[in-house]
Coordinates of C-alpha atoms in Angstrom, one line a residue:
M817 CA 29.1 17.0 2.9
L818 CA 26.6 16.1 0.2
G819 CA 29.0 17.1 -2.6
M820 CA 28.0 17.4 -6.2
V821 CA 31.5 17.7 -7.7
V822 CA 32.3 15.7 -10.9
A823 CA 34.7 12.9 -10.1
P824 CA 36.4 10.3 -12.3
V825 CA 35.2 6.7 -12.2
D826 CA 37.0 4.7 -9.6
P827 CA 37.2 1.0 -10.7
V828 CA 37.5 -0.1 -7.1
A829 CA 34.8 2.2 -5.6
A830 CA 32.6 -0.7 -4.4
Q831 CA 33.6 -3.0 -1.6
G832 CA 31.6 -5.2 0.7
G833 CA 30.6 -8.2 -1.4
A834 CA 28.7 -9.0 -4.5
A835 CA 25.2 -7.7 -5.0
G836 CA 23.1 -10.8 -5.6
G837 CA 25.5 -12.3 -8.2
L838 CA 26.2 -9.1 -10.0
P839 CA 29.7 -7.6 -10.0
D840 CA 30.8 -6.0 -6.7
A841 CA 31.1 -2.6 -8.4
I842 CA 27.4 -2.4 -9.1
L843 CA 26.6 -1.3 -5.6
P844 CA 28.3 1.3 -3.4
P845 CA 30.7 0.3 -0.6
T846 CA 29.4 -0.8 2.7
M847 CA 30.6 0.4 6.1
P848 CA 31.9 -2.1 8.7
W849 CA 29.3 -3.3 11.1
T850 CA 29.1 -5.6 14.1
G851 CA 26.2 -6.0 16.5
A852 CA 24.8 -8.0 19.4
S853 CA 22.2 -9.5 17.1
E854 CA 24.9 -11.6 15.4
G855 CA 24.5 -13.8 18.4
L856 CA 21.1 -14.9 17.0
I857 CA 22.8 -17.0 14.3
V858 CA 23.2 -20.7 15.2
A859 CA 26.3 -22.8 14.6
A860 CA 26.8 -24.4 11.2
D861 CA 26.2 -27.9 12.6
D862 CA 23.0 -27.0 14.4
P863 CA 20.2 -29.4 13.3
W864 CA 17.7 -26.5 13.2
I865 CA 19.9 -24.1 11.2
T866 CA 17.7 -22.2 8.7
P867 CA 18.5 -22.4 5.0
A868 CA 19.6 -18.8 4.9
E869 CA 21.9 -19.2 7.9
A870 CA 23.3 -22.4 6.4
A871 CA 24.2 -20.4 3.2
G872 CA 25.8 -17.6 5.2
F873 CA 22.9 -15.4 4.0
R874 CA 24.2 -15.5 0.5
T875 CA 21.0 -17.1 -0.7
T876 CA 17.4 -17.5 0.3
P877 CA 15.4 -20.7 0.0
R878 CA 12.7 -21.4 -2.5
Y879 CA 9.1 -21.7 -1.4
A880 CA 9.0 -25.5 -1.3
E881 CA 12.1 -25.6 1.0
V882 CA 10.6 -23.0 3.3
R883 CA 7.4 -25.0 3.6
A884 CA 9.2 -28.2 4.2
W885 CA 11.3 -26.6 6.9
L886 CA 8.2 -25.2 8.6
E887 CA 6.3 -28.4 8.5
R888 CA 9.3 -30.2 10.1
L889 CA 9.3 -27.5 12.8
A890 CA 5.6 -28.0 13.3
A891 CA 6.2 -31.8 13.7
A892 CA 8.8 -31.1 16.3
S893 CA 6.9 -28.6 18.4
P894 CA 3.3 -28.4 19.7
L895 CA 3.6 -24.6 19.6
I896 CA 3.7 -24.5 15.8
T897 CA 1.0 -25.2 13.3
V898 CA 1.0 -24.6 9.5
K899 CA -2.2 -23.9 7.7
G900 CA -3.3 -22.9 4.2
F901 CA -5.5 -19.8 3.6
G902 CA -5.8 -19.3 -0.1
R903 CA -4.4 -19.9 -3.6
T904 CA -2.2 -17.7 -5.7
T905 CA -2.8 -16.7 -9.3
E906 CA -0.9 -19.8 -10.5
G907 CA -2.6 -22.1 -8.0
R908 CA 0.1 -22.4 -5.2
E909 CA -1.2 -22.8 -1.7
M910 CA -0.7 -19.8 0.5
I911 CA 0.3 -20.7 4.1
Y912 CA 0.6 -19.1 7.5
V913 CA 2.3 -20.4 10.6
R914 CA 0.7 -19.9 14.0
A915 CA 2.9 -19.9 17.0
S916 CA 0.6 -20.3 20.1
K917 CA 0.5 -21.9 23.5
G918 CA -3.2 -22.7 23.0
G919 CA -5.8 -22.3 25.7
A920 CA -8.0 -19.2 25.8
A921 CA -8.0 -17.1 22.6
K922 CA -5.2 -14.5 22.6
P923 CA -4.7 -11.3 20.6
V924 CA -2.8 -11.9 17.4
V925 CA 0.3 -10.2 15.9
L926 CA 0.3 -10.8 12.2
V927 CA 3.6 -10.6 10.3
Q928 CA 4.1 -11.1 6.6
G929 CA 7.1 -11.4 4.4
G930 CA 7.5 -11.1 0.7
I931 CA 4.6 -9.1 -0.5
H932 CA 7.3 -7.8 -2.8
A933 CA 9.1 -11.1 -3.3
G934 CA 12.6 -9.6 -3.9
E935 CA 12.3 -7.9 -0.5
I936 CA 12.5 -11.1 1.4
D937 CA 14.2 -10.3 4.7
G938 CA 11.0 -11.0 6.7
K939 CA 10.9 -14.6 5.5
D940 CA 14.3 -15.6 6.7
A941 CA 14.0 -13.6 9.9
G942 CA 10.7 -15.2 10.7
L943 CA 12.1 -18.7 10.3
M944 CA 14.9 -18.0 12.8
L945 CA 12.5 -16.5 15.3
L946 CA 10.0 -19.3 15.0
R947 CA 12.8 -21.8 15.7
D948 CA 13.8 -19.9 18.8
I949 CA 10.3 -19.7 20.0
A950 CA 9.6 -23.4 19.4
L951 CA 12.8 -24.9 20.5
R952 CA 15.2 -22.4 22.1
G953 CA 13.5 -20.9 25.1
K954 CA 11.7 -17.9 23.6
D955 CA 8.2 -19.4 24.1
D956 CA 7.5 -16.7 26.7
L957 CA 6.8 -14.4 23.7
L958 CA 3.5 -16.3 23.4
D959 CA 2.3 -15.9 27.0
K960 CA -0.1 -13.1 26.1
V961 CA -0.2 -13.0 22.3
D962 CA -0.1 -15.4 19.3
L963 CA 2.2 -14.9 16.4
V964 CA 0.8 -15.6 12.9
F965 CA 3.5 -15.5 10.3
V966 CA 3.0 -15.5 6.5
P967 CA 6.5 -16.4 5.2
V968 CA 5.9 -15.5 1.6
Y969 CA 2.8 -13.5 0.5
N970 CA 3.6 -13.2 -3.2
I971 CA 4.6 -16.8 -3.8
D972 CA 4.3 -16.7 -7.6
G973 CA 6.6 -13.7 -7.8
H974 CA 9.0 -15.3 -5.3
E975 CA 9.5 -18.3 -7.6
Q976 CA 10.4 -16.1 -10.6
R977 CA 13.9 -15.6 -9.3
S978 CA 16.7 -13.8 -11.1
T979 CA 20.0 -12.1 -10.4
Y980 CA 18.6 -9.0 -12.1
N981 CA 15.5 -8.7 -10.0
Y982 CA 15.9 -5.8 -7.5
P983 CA 19.5 -5.0 -8.5
H984 CA 19.5 -2.2 -6.0
I985 CA 19.2 -4.6 -3.0
R986 CA 22.4 -6.1 -1.6
G987 CA 21.7 -9.8 -1.5
P988 CA 20.5 -12.5 -1.5
A989 CA 22.0 -13.9 -4.7
E990 CA 18.7 -14.4 -6.6
K991 CA 15.5 -12.6 -5.7
G992 CA 11.9 -12.8 -6.7
R993 CA 9.8 -10.2 -8.5
D994 CA 7.8 -7.3 -7.0
A995 CA 4.5 -8.3 -8.7
N996 CA 2.4 -11.5 -8.9
A997 CA 2.0 -13.7 -11.9
R998 CA -0.4 -11.2 -13.5
D999 CA 2.1 -8.4 -12.8
I1000 CA -0.2 -6.9 -10.1
D1001 CA 1.7 -5.3 -7.2
L1002 CA -0.1 -6.8 -4.2
N1003 CA 0.8 -3.8 -2.1
R1004 CA -1.3 -1.7 -4.5
D1005 CA -4.3 -4.1 -4.3
Y1006 CA -5.6 -3.9 -0.8
A1007 CA -8.6 -1.7 -1.8
K1008 CA -9.5 -3.0 -5.3
L1009 CA -8.9 -6.7 -4.5
D1010 CA -8.2 -7.8 -8.1
A1011 CA -5.7 -10.6 -7.1
P1012 CA -6.6 -13.9 -5.4
E1013 CA -3.7 -13.4 -3.1
S1014 CA -5.1 -10.0 -1.9
R1015 CA -8.5 -11.6 -1.3
A1016 CA -7.0 -14.4 0.7
M1017 CA -5.0 -11.9 2.8
I1018 CA -8.0 -9.7 3.5
G1019 CA -9.9 -12.8 4.5
L1020 CA -7.1 -13.8 6.9
I1021 CA -7.0 -10.3 8.4
R1022 CA -10.8 -10.3 8.9
S1023 CA -10.6 -13.7 10.6
L1024 CA -7.8 -12.8 12.9
D1025 CA -8.5 -9.0 13.5
P1026 CA -4.9 -8.6 14.7
I1027 CA -3.8 -6.1 17.2
L1028 CA -0.7 -5.5 15.1
Y1029 CA 0.1 -6.1 11.5
I1030 CA 3.7 -5.9 10.3
D1031 CA 4.6 -5.8 6.6
C1032 CA 8.3 -6.5 5.8
H1033 CA 9.9 -4.7 2.9
V1034 CA 13.3 -3.4 1.7
S1035 CA 13.7 0.2 0.6
E1036 CA 14.9 2.0 -2.5
G1037 CA 16.4 5.5 -2.4
F1038 CA 19.6 7.1 -1.2
D1039 CA 22.4 5.7 0.8
M1040 CA 22.4 6.3 4.6
Q1041 CA 23.7 4.9 7.8
Y1042 CA 20.4 3.6 9.1
D1043 CA 19.8 -0.1 8.5
V1044 CA 16.3 -0.8 9.8
T1045 CA 13.6 1.8 9.2
F1046 CA 9.8 1.6 9.7
T1047 CA 6.8 3.7 9.3
Y1048 CA 3.0 3.9 9.6
A1049 CA 0.2 5.4 7.5
G1050 CA 0.9 9.1 7.1
W1051 CA 3.8 8.8 9.5
G1052 CA 1.1 9.1 12.2
R1053 CA 0.6 12.8 11.6
Y1054 CA -1.8 12.3 8.7
A1055 CA -3.4 9.1 9.8
R1056 CA -7.2 8.9 9.4
H1057 CA -7.7 7.1 12.7
R1058 CA -6.0 8.8 15.6
A1059 CA -6.0 6.5 18.6
T1060 CA -4.2 3.6 16.8
A1061 CA -1.8 6.1 15.2
A1062 CA -1.0 7.5 18.6
W1063 CA -0.2 4.0 19.9
L1064 CA 2.2 3.3 17.0
E1065 CA 4.0 6.6 17.4
G1066 CA 4.0 6.8 21.2
R1067 CA 4.6 3.1 22.1
F1068 CA 5.6 0.9 19.2
G1069 CA 8.2 3.1 17.7
P1070 CA 10.1 3.9 20.9
A1071 CA 10.0 0.2 22.0
V1072 CA 11.4 -1.3 18.8
S1073 CA 13.9 1.5 18.4
R1074 CA 15.4 0.8 21.8
A1075 CA 15.6 -3.0 21.1
L1076 CA 17.2 -2.4 17.7
T1077 CA 19.7 0.1 19.1
A1078 CA 20.6 -2.3 21.9
A1079 CA 21.2 -5.0 19.4
G1080 CA 23.7 -2.8 17.4
H1081 CA 21.4 -1.6 14.7
V1082 CA 20.7 1.9 13.6
P1083 CA 16.9 2.4 13.3
T1084 CA 14.8 5.4 12.3
I1085 CA 11.4 6.3 10.9
Y1086 CA 11.5 5.5 7.2
P1087 CA 12.8 8.6 5.3
S1088 CA 10.8 8.7 2.1
P1089 CA 12.9 11.0 -0.1
I1090 CA 11.8 14.0 -2.0
D1091 CA 14.7 13.8 -4.4
V1092 CA 17.1 10.8 -4.3
R1093 CA 19.7 12.9 -6.2
Q1094 CA 19.6 15.6 -3.5
P1095 CA 18.9 13.9 -0.2
D1096 CA 19.0 17.1 1.8
K1097 CA 15.9 18.4 0.0
G1098 CA 14.0 16.5 2.6
I1099 CA 11.8 13.6 3.5
R1100 CA 8.1 13.3 2.9
Y1101 CA 5.2 13.0 5.3
S1102 CA 1.9 12.3 3.5
P1103 CA -1.5 10.8 3.9
E1104 CA -2.0 7.3 2.4
G1105 CA -4.8 5.5 0.7
P1106 CA -6.1 2.0 1.3
R1107 CA -4.3 0.5 -1.7
Y1108 CA -1.3 0.0 0.6
S1109 CA -1.0 -2.3 3.6
T1110 CA -0.4 0.6 5.9
G1111 CA -3.1 2.8 4.4
Y1112 CA -5.6 -0.1 4.6
G1113 CA -4.7 -0.8 8.2
D1114 CA -5.3 2.9 9.0
F1115 CA -8.7 2.9 7.3
I1116 CA -9.9 -0.1 9.2
A1117 CA -8.3 1.0 12.5
M1118 CA -5.7 -1.9 12.7
P1119 CA -2.2 -0.8 13.8
T1120 CA 0.0 -1.5 10.8
V1121 CA 3.7 -1.1 10.4
L1122 CA 5.7 -1.0 7.2
V1123 CA 9.3 -2.2 7.7
E1124 CA 11.7 -0.8 5.1
N1125 CA 15.2 -2.2 5.7
H1126 CA 17.9 -0.3 3.9
M1127 CA 18.6 -1.9 0.5
L1128 CA 22.4 -1.3 0.6
K1129 CA 23.0 -3.1 3.9
P1130 CA 24.2 -6.7 3.6
Y1131 CA 21.4 -9.3 3.7
R1132 CA 22.7 -10.8 6.9
R1133 CA 22.5 -7.5 8.8
R1134 CA 19.0 -6.8 7.4
V1135 CA 17.6 -10.2 8.4
L1136 CA 19.0 -9.9 11.9
G1137 CA 17.5 -6.5 12.3
T1138 CA 14.1 -7.8 11.2
Y1139 CA 14.3 -10.6 13.7
V1140 CA 15.0 -8.0 16.5
L1141 CA 12.1 -5.8 15.3
I1142 CA 9.6 -8.6 15.2
E1143 CA 10.7 -9.9 18.6
A1144 CA 10.4 -6.4 20.1
A1145 CA 7.0 -6.0 18.4
L1146 CA 5.7 -9.1 20.1
K1147 CA 6.8 -7.9 23.5
I1148 CA 5.3 -4.4 23.2
A1149 CA 2.1 -5.9 21.8
A1150 CA 1.8 -8.3 24.7
T1151 CA 2.5 -5.5 27.2
D1152 CA 0.0 -3.1 25.6
A1153 CA -2.7 -5.6 24.3
A1154 CA -5.5 -4.0 26.3
R1155 CA -4.3 -0.5 25.3
I1156 CA -4.3 -1.5 21.6
I1157 CA -7.7 -3.1 21.8
A1158 CA -9.1 0.1 23.4
A1159 CA -7.5 2.2 20.7
K1160 CA -9.0 0.1 18.0
E1161 CA -12.4 0.2 19.6
A1162 CA -12.2 4.0 19.9
D1163 CA -11.3 4.5 16.3
R1164 CA -14.0 2.1 15.1
A1165 CA -16.6 3.9 17.1
S1166 CA -15.6 7.2 15.5
R1167 CA -17.6 8.5 12.6
P1168 CA -15.5 10.9 10.5
A1169 CA -17.7 13.4 8.6
E1170 CA -15.3 14.0 5.8
L1171 CA -12.7 12.2 3.7
L1172 CA -9.5 13.9 2.7
T1173 CA -9.1 13.2 -1.1
R1174 CA -6.4 15.6 -2.4
W1175 CA -3.3 17.3 -0.9
K1176 CA -0.1 19.0 -2.0
P1177 CA 3.3 19.6 -0.5
A1178 CA 3.3 22.2 2.3
P1179 CA 5.1 25.4 1.3
T1180 CA 7.5 25.3 4.3
P1181 CA 9.0 22.3 6.3
I1182 CA 6.8 21.1 9.1
G1183 CA 9.8 20.0 11.1
W1184 CA 13.5 19.0 10.9
V1185 CA 15.7 16.0 11.7
D1186 CA 18.8 17.3 13.3
G1187 CA 21.9 15.1 12.7
F1188 CA 20.4 12.9 10.0
K1189 CA 22.8 10.1 9.5
G1190 CA 23.7 10.2 5.8
V1191 CA 26.5 9.0 3.5
A1192 CA 28.7 11.2 1.4
F1193 CA 28.7 11.1 -2.3
D1194 CA 30.3 12.6 -5.4
T1195 CA 29.0 12.5 -8.9
T1196 CA 30.6 11.3 -12.1
I1197 CA 29.5 11.4 -15.7
S1198 CA 28.3 8.0 -16.6
P1199 CA 29.0 6.7 -20.1
A1200 CA 25.8 4.7 -19.8
S1201 CA 23.4 7.6 -19.1
G1202 CA 25.5 10.4 -20.4
R1203 CA 24.8 12.5 -17.3
A1204 CA 26.2 13.0 -13.8
E1205 CA 25.2 10.1 -11.6
Q1206 CA 25.8 9.6 -7.8
R1207 CA 28.7 7.7 -6.5
W1208 CA 28.3 6.9 -2.9
L1209 CA 31.5 6.9 -0.9
G1210 CA 30.8 4.8 2.1
R1211 CA 31.8 7.7 4.4
P1212 CA 29.4 8.8 7.1
V1213 CA 28.1 12.4 7.2
T1214 CA 25.3 14.1 9.2
F1215 CA 23.1 17.0 8.1
R1216 CA 19.9 18.8 8.9
M1217 CA 17.0 17.1 7.1
P1218 CA 13.8 19.0 6.4
I1219 CA 10.5 17.2 6.8
I1220 CA 8.0 18.1 4.0
G1221 CA 4.4 17.8 5.0
Q1222 CA 1.2 18.2 3.1
T1223 CA -1.6 20.8 2.8
P1224 CA -5.1 19.5 2.2
T1225 CA -6.6 20.7 -1.1
E1226 CA -9.9 18.7 -1.3
T1227 CA -12.2 17.0 1.1
V1228 CA -15.6 15.5 0.6
R1229 CA -18.4 15.4 3.1
L1230 CA -19.7 11.9 3.5
P1231 CA -23.3 11.1 2.7
T1232 CA -25.8 9.2 4.9
A1233 CA -25.3 6.2 2.6
W1234 CA -24.3 5.1 -0.8
W1235 CA -26.6 3.2 -3.3
V1236 CA -25.1 0.6 -5.5
P1237 CA -27.2 -0.8 -8.4
P1238 CA -27.7 -4.6 -8.4
S1239 CA -26.0 -4.7 -11.8
Q1240 CA -22.7 -3.7 -10.2
T1241 CA -21.8 -7.2 -9.0
E1242 CA -18.1 -6.5 -9.1
V1243 CA -18.4 -3.7 -6.5
I1244 CA -20.9 -5.6 -4.3
E1245 CA -18.6 -8.6 -4.2
R1246 CA -15.7 -6.4 -3.0
L1247 CA -17.8 -4.7 -0.4
R1248 CA -18.6 -8.2 0.9
L1249 CA -14.9 -9.3 0.9
H1250 CA -13.9 -6.2 2.9
G1251 CA -16.6 -6.9 5.4
I1252 CA -18.4 -3.6 4.8
A1253 CA -21.9 -3.7 6.0
F1254 CA -24.8 -3.1 3.6
D1255 CA -28.5 -3.8 3.2
T1256 CA -30.2 -5.1 0.1
I1257 CA -33.7 -3.9 -0.7
A1258 CA -36.3 -6.4 -1.8
A1259 CA -38.7 -4.0 -3.5
P1260 CA -38.1 -0.8 -5.5
R1261 CA -37.7 2.4 -3.5
T1262 CA -37.8 6.1 -4.6
Q1263 CA -34.9 8.0 -3.0
V1264 CA -33.6 11.5 -3.3
V1265 CA -29.9 11.2 -4.0
D1266 CA -26.8 13.1 -5.1
R1267 CA -26.0 12.0 -8.6
V1268 CA -22.6 12.4 -10.1
R1269 CA -21.6 13.1 -13.7
L1270 CA -18.0 12.9 -15.0
I1271 CA -16.6 16.0 -16.7
D1272 CA -13.7 15.5 -19.2
P1273 CA -12.7 12.0 -18.0
Q1274 CA -9.2 10.9 -19.0
V1275 CA -8.1 7.3 -19.2
Q1276 CA -4.6 6.8 -17.9
Q1277 CA -1.9 4.4 -18.8
P1278 CA -2.5 0.8 -17.7
K1279 CA -1.6 0.3 -14.1
E1280 CA -1.9 -2.7 -11.8
G1281 CA -4.2 -4.5 -14.2
R1282 CA -6.6 -1.6 -14.6
Y1283 CA -7.0 1.6 -16.7
P1284 CA -7.3 4.3 -14.1
I1285 CA -9.6 7.3 -14.8
T1286 CA -9.2 10.9 -13.7
A1287 CA -12.1 13.4 -14.1
R1288 CA -13.8 16.4 -12.6
F1289 CA -17.3 15.8 -11.2
A1290 CA -20.6 17.6 -11.3
H1291 CA -23.1 16.8 -8.5
E1292 CA -26.9 17.2 -8.8
R1293 CA -29.9 16.2 -6.6
A1294 CA -32.5 14.0 -8.1
A1295 CA -35.2 11.5 -7.1
E1296 CA -34.4 8.1 -8.4
V1297 CA -36.1 4.7 -8.2
M1298 CA -33.8 2.2 -6.7
P1299 CA -34.6 -1.2 -8.2
A1300 CA -35.1 -4.3 -6.1
G1301 CA -31.7 -5.8 -5.3
S1302 CA -30.1 -2.4 -4.9
V1303 CA -27.5 -2.2 -2.1
R1304 CA -27.5 0.5 0.5
V1305 CA -24.1 1.1 2.2
P1306 CA -24.5 3.2 5.4
A1307 CA -21.7 5.6 6.3
D1308 CA -22.5 5.0 10.0
Q1309 CA -20.5 1.8 10.5
P1310 CA -17.0 0.9 11.7
L1311 CA -15.8 0.6 8.1
G1312 CA -17.5 3.7 7.0
L1313 CA -14.3 5.5 6.1
L1314 CA -13.1 2.5 4.1
A1315 CA -16.5 2.5 2.3
A1316 CA -16.0 6.2 1.5
S1317 CA -12.6 5.6 0.1
L1318 CA -14.0 3.0 -2.3
L1319 CA -17.3 4.7 -3.3
E1320 CA -16.7 8.4 -3.2
P1321 CA -15.8 9.3 -6.8
E1322 CA -13.2 11.9 -5.7
S1323 CA -11.2 9.4 -3.7
Q1324 CA -7.9 8.5 -5.3
D1325 CA -8.5 4.8 -4.4
S1326 CA -12.1 4.7 -5.4
F1327 CA -13.4 1.9 -7.7
L1328 CA -14.1 4.7 -10.2
A1329 CA -10.5 6.0 -10.0
W1330 CA -9.3 2.4 -10.7
G1331 CA -11.4 2.2 -13.8
F1332 CA -14.1 -0.2 -12.6
F1333 CA -16.9 1.4 -14.8
P1334 CA -15.6 1.6 -18.4
E1335 CA -19.2 1.6 -19.6
M1336 CA -19.4 5.2 -18.4
L1337 CA -17.0 6.2 -21.2
A1338 CA -18.9 4.7 -24.1
P1339 CA -20.8 7.2 -26.2
A1340 CA -24.6 7.2 -26.4
P1341 CA -26.1 5.2 -29.3
D1342 CA -25.6 6.7 -32.7
T1343 CA -28.3 8.1 -34.9
D1344 CA -28.6 10.4 -37.9
A1345 CA -27.0 13.8 -37.6
Y1346 CA -30.0 15.8 -38.7
I1347 CA -32.0 14.3 -35.9
L1348 CA -29.3 14.8 -33.4
A1349 CA -28.9 18.5 -34.5
A1350 CA -32.6 19.1 -34.1
L1351 CA -32.6 17.4 -30.7
G1352 CA -29.6 19.4 -29.6
E1353 CA -31.2 22.6 -30.6
H1354 CA -34.3 21.6 -28.5
V1355 CA -32.1 20.8 -25.5
L1356 CA -30.3 24.2 -25.8
A1357 CA -33.6 26.0 -26.0
T1358 CA -35.2 24.3 -23.0
D1359 CA -32.4 23.5 -20.5
A1360 CA -30.5 26.6 -19.3
T1361 CA -28.0 24.6 -17.3
V1362 CA -27.0 22.4 -20.3
K1363 CA -26.9 25.5 -22.5
A1364 CA -24.5 27.3 -20.1
A1365 CA -22.3 24.3 -19.8
F1366 CA -22.3 23.8 -23.6
E1367 CA -21.3 27.4 -24.3
A1368 CA -18.5 27.2 -21.7
K1369 CA -17.2 24.1 -23.3
L1370 CA -17.2 25.8 -26.7
R1371 CA -15.2 28.7 -25.3
E1372 CA -12.7 26.6 -23.4
E1373 CA -12.1 23.8 -25.9
P1374 CA -11.5 24.9 -29.5
S1375 CA -11.1 21.3 -30.6
F1376 CA -14.5 20.5 -29.2
A1377 CA -16.0 23.6 -30.8
A1378 CA -14.6 22.6 -34.2
D1379 CA -15.9 19.0 -34.0
P1380 CA -19.6 18.8 -35.1
D1381 CA -20.0 15.1 -34.1
A1382 CA -18.5 15.7 -30.6
R1383 CA -20.9 18.6 -30.1
L1384 CA -23.9 16.5 -31.1
A1385 CA -22.8 13.5 -29.0
W1386 CA -22.3 15.8 -26.0
L1387 CA -25.8 17.2 -26.3
Y1388 CA -27.4 13.8 -27.0
A1389 CA -25.9 12.4 -23.8
R1390 CA -27.7 15.2 -21.9
A1391 CA -31.0 15.0 -23.7
G1392 CA -32.9 13.1 -21.1
P1393 CA -33.0 9.9 -19.0
G1394 CA -32.8 7.6 -21.9
H1395 CA -29.0 7.3 -21.7
P1396 CA -28.1 6.6 -18.1
Y1397 CA -24.6 5.3 -18.8
P1398 CA -22.4 7.9 -20.6
L1399 CA -20.4 9.8 -18.0
R1400 CA -22.9 8.9 -15.3
Y1401 CA -21.3 7.4 -12.1
P1402 CA -23.6 4.5 -11.3
I1403 CA -23.3 4.8 -7.5
T1404 CA -25.4 7.5 -5.9
R1405 CA -25.2 9.2 -2.6
E1406 CA -28.1 9.4 -0.1
I1407 CA -28.0 12.8 1.5
D1408 CA -30.1 14.4 4.2

């Protein structure tokens, strides 16, 4: 079934077409496929053929060609408008297309392509669907909802095309990059909002407040028979907001699965692999943070779908499957608009008391997929890697797949509010961009708060334009004077859970975790050792808590114990209120 026998290299193992200009043998063989969705492709002489259709799906158009085609469609149909909503890092205008019959305001379904610009199926599927809505009789899709379509989110990455971008994806011939011009992955930036593209998208989301948000991707991982897969935050089971998750699982998933199956596709919930080399080890269910589109949607109670087409399926098949999924999504959103709005309202009225911040794989499977549709493989020793590598055989197999869930290991209880000093303008700006409610005090106020100090912080390797920080944390109650201009962020608000994920230091997507406060890691000002030693002795003699922590650190860290300067610096940083920055988290927590 899932064999691991060593096999010789087969020079004709790959069939089914070139992989984006690379030799055919780079990718595994494909299995034959035909489906009813092939009827969506127009004739070669059709005046409204899309660029991808005209190229036989071998290539995908550049951004300028996409925009020109859409503007021509808008000129031909009153249902279509093209508008700008921001600028990329390199200054290109970001556009969306609105398909609407006008009249009274309708709920919006927001669909985006190309946040990872080499995973571009959504763009070409959207062009085909917009044509058919505008000119080919599918305008009834707009009777109860509007479609807002962002053809390319990561435009700068889209234009940095190469045959060698995304070599694991079967077509089109040249693909864009995953990250933007600053090498920031926009699907890791929904929370921290470092990129102008992310800020523009959050602004669009806030202005539309869609009843459904669809983010189109292409997968990595092992070979399988499924071609169109999709998922939601935490696969629903671990979603933070339950009403919207229940709609996605109970209504959206079955509706689009039926439509895809009827069109000849093989859909499933996205199987996130535990081990690509051994697929039958299982697939992962896990909570998500707001750095991702799906996690962000969950935190703000906006039903959000991640589409993950299977990378080894031909581009033509993937685009057609995406078309079918988006069309089915519009239909179920129209049917269930009132139900979705009620679910959103219920979730936004909820006030979770805790935030899950850490978890680990559950010791036993939480479920099984019987008859998982896999693909057989052998292994062969690769002269390139020097080890056994998989060789997928293009032969269907089925097996029982375990589902690996998660066990919570850390939660934090939310405070009444968070206090942000006026000096933290970067944080305050992002709270405003997210639409998180806060009040600014005009005069100083004394407040009892929970203060947080970092213990043994570690700076991680650079990631997404930041130096992430990990640490342990010590909490203490204290009365502090909040200066005028300080910002109070109440937890009792519709976006309270999002605020918690950004401001709670333990959160994996907090501003602290992303390294927003490097000043915390700077040492206290230097002074002469004999003064520091005398001051340290005084602190040890008068502060039992510091003394106990100091002695524990000496026992547990021999390198610290052997470093006189580190010992003195540690004591100096705890000598009194004169040094508020070293290892002190600047945001405090108002507690009852």
